[in-house]
Coordinates of N, CA and C in Angstrom, one line a residue:
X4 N 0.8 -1.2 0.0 CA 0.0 0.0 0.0 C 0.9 1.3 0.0
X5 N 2.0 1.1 1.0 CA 3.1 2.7 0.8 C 3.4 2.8 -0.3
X6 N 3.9 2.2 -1.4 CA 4.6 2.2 -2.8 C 3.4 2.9 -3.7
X7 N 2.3 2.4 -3.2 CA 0.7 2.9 -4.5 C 0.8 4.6 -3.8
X8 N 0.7 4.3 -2.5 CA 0.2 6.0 -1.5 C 1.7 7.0 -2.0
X9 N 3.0 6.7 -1.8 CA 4.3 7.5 -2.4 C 3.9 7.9 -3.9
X10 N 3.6 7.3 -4.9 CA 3.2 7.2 -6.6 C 2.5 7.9 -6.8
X11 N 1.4 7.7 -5.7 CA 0.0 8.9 -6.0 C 0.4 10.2 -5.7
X12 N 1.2 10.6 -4.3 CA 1.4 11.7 -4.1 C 2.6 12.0 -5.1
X13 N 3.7 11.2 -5.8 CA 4.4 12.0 -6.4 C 4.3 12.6 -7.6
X14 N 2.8 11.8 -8.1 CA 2.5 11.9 -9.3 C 1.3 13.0 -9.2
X15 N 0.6 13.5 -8.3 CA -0.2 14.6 -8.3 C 1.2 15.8 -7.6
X16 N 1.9 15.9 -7.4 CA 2.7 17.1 -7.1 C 3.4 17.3 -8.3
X17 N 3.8 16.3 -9.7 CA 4.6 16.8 -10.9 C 3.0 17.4 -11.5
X18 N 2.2 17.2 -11.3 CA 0.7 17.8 -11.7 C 0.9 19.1 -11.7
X19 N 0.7 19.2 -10.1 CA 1.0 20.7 -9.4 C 1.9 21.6 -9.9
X20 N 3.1 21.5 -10.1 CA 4.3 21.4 -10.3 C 4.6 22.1 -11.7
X21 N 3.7 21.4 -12.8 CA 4.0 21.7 -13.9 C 3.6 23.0 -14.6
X22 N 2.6 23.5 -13.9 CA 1.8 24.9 -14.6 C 1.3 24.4 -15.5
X23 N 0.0 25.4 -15.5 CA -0.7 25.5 -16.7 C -1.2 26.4 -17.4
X24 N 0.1 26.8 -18.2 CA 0.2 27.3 -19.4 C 0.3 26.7 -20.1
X25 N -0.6 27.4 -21.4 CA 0.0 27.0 -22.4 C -0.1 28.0 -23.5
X26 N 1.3 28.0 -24.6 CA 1.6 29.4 -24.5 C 1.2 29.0 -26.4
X27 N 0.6 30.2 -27.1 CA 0.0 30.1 -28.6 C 1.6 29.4 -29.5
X28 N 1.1 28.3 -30.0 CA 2.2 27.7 -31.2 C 3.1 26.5 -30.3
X29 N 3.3 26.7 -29.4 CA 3.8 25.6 -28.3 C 2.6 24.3 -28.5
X30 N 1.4 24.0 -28.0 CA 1.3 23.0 -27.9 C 0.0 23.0 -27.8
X31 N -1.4 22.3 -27.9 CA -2.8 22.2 -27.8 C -2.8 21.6 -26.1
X32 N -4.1 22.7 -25.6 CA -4.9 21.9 -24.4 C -4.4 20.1 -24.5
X33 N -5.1 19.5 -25.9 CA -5.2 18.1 -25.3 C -3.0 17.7 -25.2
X34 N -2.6 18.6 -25.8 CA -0.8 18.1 -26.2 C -0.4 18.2 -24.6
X35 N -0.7 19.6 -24.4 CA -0.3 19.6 -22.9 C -0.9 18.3 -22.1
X36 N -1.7 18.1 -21.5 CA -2.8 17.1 -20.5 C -1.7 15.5 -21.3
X37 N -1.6 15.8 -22.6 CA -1.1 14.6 -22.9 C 0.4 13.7 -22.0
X38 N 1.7 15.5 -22.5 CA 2.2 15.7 -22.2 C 2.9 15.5 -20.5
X39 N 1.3 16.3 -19.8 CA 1.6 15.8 -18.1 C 1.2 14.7 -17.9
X40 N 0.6 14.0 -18.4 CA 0.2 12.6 -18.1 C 1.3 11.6 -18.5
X41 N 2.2 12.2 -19.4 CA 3.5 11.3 -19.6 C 4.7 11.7 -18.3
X42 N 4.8 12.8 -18.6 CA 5.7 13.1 -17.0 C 5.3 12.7 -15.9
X43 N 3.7 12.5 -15.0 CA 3.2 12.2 -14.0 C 3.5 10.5 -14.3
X44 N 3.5 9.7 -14.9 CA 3.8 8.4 -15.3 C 5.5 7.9 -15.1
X45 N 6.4 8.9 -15.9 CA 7.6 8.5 -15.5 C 7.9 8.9 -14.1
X46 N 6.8 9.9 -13.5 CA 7.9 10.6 -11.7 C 6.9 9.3 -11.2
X47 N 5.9 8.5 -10.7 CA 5.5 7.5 -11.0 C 6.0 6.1 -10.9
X48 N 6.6 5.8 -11.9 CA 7.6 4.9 -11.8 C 9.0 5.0 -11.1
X49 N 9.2 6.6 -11.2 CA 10.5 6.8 -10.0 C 9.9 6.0 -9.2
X50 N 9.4 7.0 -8.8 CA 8.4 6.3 -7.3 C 8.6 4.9 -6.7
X51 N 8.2 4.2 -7.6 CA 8.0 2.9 -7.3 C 9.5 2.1 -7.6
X52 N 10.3 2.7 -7.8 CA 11.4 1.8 -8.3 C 12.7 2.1 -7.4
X53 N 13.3 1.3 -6.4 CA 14.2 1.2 -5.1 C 15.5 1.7 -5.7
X54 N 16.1 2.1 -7.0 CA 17.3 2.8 -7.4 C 17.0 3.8 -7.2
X55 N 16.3 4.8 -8.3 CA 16.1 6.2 -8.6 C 15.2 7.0 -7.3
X56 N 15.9 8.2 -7.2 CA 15.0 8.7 -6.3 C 13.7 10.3 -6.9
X57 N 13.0 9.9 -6.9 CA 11.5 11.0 -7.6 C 11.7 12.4 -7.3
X58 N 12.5 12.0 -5.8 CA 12.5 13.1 -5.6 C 13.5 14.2 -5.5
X59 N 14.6 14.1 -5.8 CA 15.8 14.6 -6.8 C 15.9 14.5 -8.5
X60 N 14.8 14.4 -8.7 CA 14.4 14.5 -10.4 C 13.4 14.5 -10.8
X61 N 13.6 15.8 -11.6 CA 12.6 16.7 -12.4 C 12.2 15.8 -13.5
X62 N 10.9 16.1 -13.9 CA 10.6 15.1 -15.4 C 9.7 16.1 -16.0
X63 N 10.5 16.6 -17.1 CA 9.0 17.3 -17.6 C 9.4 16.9 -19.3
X64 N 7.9 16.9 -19.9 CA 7.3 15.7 -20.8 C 6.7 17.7 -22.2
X65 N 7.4 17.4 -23.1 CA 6.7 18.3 -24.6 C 6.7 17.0 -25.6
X66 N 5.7 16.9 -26.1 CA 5.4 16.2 -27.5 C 6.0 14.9 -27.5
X67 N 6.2 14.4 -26.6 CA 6.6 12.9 -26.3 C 8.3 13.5 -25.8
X68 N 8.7 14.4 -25.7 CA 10.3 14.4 -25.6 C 10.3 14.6 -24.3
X69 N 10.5 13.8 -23.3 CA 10.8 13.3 -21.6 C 12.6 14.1 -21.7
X70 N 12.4 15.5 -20.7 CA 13.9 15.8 -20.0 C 13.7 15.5 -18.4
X71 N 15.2 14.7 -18.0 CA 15.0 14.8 -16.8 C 16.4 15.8 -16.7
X72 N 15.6 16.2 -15.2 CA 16.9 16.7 -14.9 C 17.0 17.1 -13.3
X73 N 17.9 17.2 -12.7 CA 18.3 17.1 -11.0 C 20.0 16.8 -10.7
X74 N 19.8 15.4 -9.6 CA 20.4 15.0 -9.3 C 20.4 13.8 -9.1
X75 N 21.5 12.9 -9.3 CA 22.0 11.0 -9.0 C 23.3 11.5 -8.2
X76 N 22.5 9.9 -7.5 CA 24.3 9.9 -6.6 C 25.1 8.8 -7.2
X77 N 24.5 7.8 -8.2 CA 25.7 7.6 -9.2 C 25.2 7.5 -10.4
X78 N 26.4 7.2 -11.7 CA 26.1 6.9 -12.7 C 24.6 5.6 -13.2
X79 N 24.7 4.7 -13.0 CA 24.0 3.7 -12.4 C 22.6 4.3 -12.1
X80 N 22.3 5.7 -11.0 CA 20.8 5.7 -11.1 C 20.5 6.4 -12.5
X81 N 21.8 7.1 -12.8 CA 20.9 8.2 -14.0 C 20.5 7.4 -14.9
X82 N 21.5 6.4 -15.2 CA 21.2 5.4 -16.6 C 19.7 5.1 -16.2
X83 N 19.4 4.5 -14.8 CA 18.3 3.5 -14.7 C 17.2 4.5 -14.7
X84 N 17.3 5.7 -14.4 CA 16.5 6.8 -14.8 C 15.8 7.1 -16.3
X85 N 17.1 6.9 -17.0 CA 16.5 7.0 -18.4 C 16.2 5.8 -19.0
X86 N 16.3 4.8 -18.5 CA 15.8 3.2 -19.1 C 14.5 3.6 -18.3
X87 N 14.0 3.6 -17.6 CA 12.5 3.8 -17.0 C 11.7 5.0 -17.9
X88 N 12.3 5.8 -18.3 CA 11.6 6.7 -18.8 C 11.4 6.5 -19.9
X89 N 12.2 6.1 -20.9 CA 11.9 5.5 -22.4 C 11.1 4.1 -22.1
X90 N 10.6 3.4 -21.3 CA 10.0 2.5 -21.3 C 8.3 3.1 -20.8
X91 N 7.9 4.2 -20.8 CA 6.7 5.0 -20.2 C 5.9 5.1 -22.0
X92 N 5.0 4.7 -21.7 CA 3.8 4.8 -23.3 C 4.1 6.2 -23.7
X93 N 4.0 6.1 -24.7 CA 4.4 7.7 -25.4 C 5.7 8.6 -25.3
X94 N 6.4 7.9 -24.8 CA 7.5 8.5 -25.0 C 8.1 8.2 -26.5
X95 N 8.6 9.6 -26.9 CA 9.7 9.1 -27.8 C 10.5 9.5 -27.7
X96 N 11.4 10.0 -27.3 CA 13.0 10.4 -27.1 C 12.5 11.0 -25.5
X97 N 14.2 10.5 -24.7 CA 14.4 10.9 -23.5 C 15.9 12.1 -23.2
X98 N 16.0 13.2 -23.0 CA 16.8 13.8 -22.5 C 17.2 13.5 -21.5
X99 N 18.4 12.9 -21.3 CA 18.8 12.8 -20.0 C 20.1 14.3 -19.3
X100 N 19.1 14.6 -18.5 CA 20.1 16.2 -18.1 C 20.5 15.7 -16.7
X101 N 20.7 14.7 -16.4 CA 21.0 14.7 -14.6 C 22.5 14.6 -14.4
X102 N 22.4 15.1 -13.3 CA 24.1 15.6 -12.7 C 24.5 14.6 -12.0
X103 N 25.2 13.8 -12.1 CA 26.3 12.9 -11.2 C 26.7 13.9 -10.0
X104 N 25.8 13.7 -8.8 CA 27.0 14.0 -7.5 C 26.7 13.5 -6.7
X105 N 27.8 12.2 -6.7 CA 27.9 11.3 -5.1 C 27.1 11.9 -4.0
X106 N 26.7 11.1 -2.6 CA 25.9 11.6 -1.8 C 27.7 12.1 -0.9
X107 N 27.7 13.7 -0.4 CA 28.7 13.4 0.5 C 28.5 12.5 1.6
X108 N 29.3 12.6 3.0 CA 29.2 11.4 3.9 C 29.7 12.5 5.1

């Protein structure tokens, strides 16, 4: 039940999160809604997945093109970041913008 209740709340706060605008020649009502429902899906599977953490990465979703971007504390999560997010319906290309920096100690 924590894993479903973490997903739900992470995935209504990239909601929040995203604004809504939408700005003339950028993108249709339905492109946007499409668009957050692809980003709310990949922060989502953050969520639920014991590598990556949701909450040190941004996911925002135009016309199928998924950028993430934040922070990993290794190589290893960012990859697993972007293998989760090209595996989300409607994605077609993934930007991966995240920063490699170890947790200090």
């Amino acid at each position: 039940m924590k894993p479903i209740l973490v997903a739900t709340l992470v995935a209504l706060g990239a909601l929040a999160t995203t604004g809504c605008a939408v700005t003339s020649g950028q993108s249709t009502v339905g492109q946007y809604v499409d668009d957050a429902t692809v980003a709310t899906r990949v922060k989502a599977r953050f969520a639920e997945d014991s590598q990556v953490s949701a909450m040190r990465i941004q996911v925002e979703a135009l016309k199928g093109t998924v950028q993430l971007a934040g922070f990993a504390t290794s190589q290893a999560e960012k990859d697993r970041a972007g293998q989760i997010a090209r595996a989300v319906p409607d994605v077609k290309e993934v930007r991966n913008n995240i920063i490699v920096k170890p947790a200090s100690n």
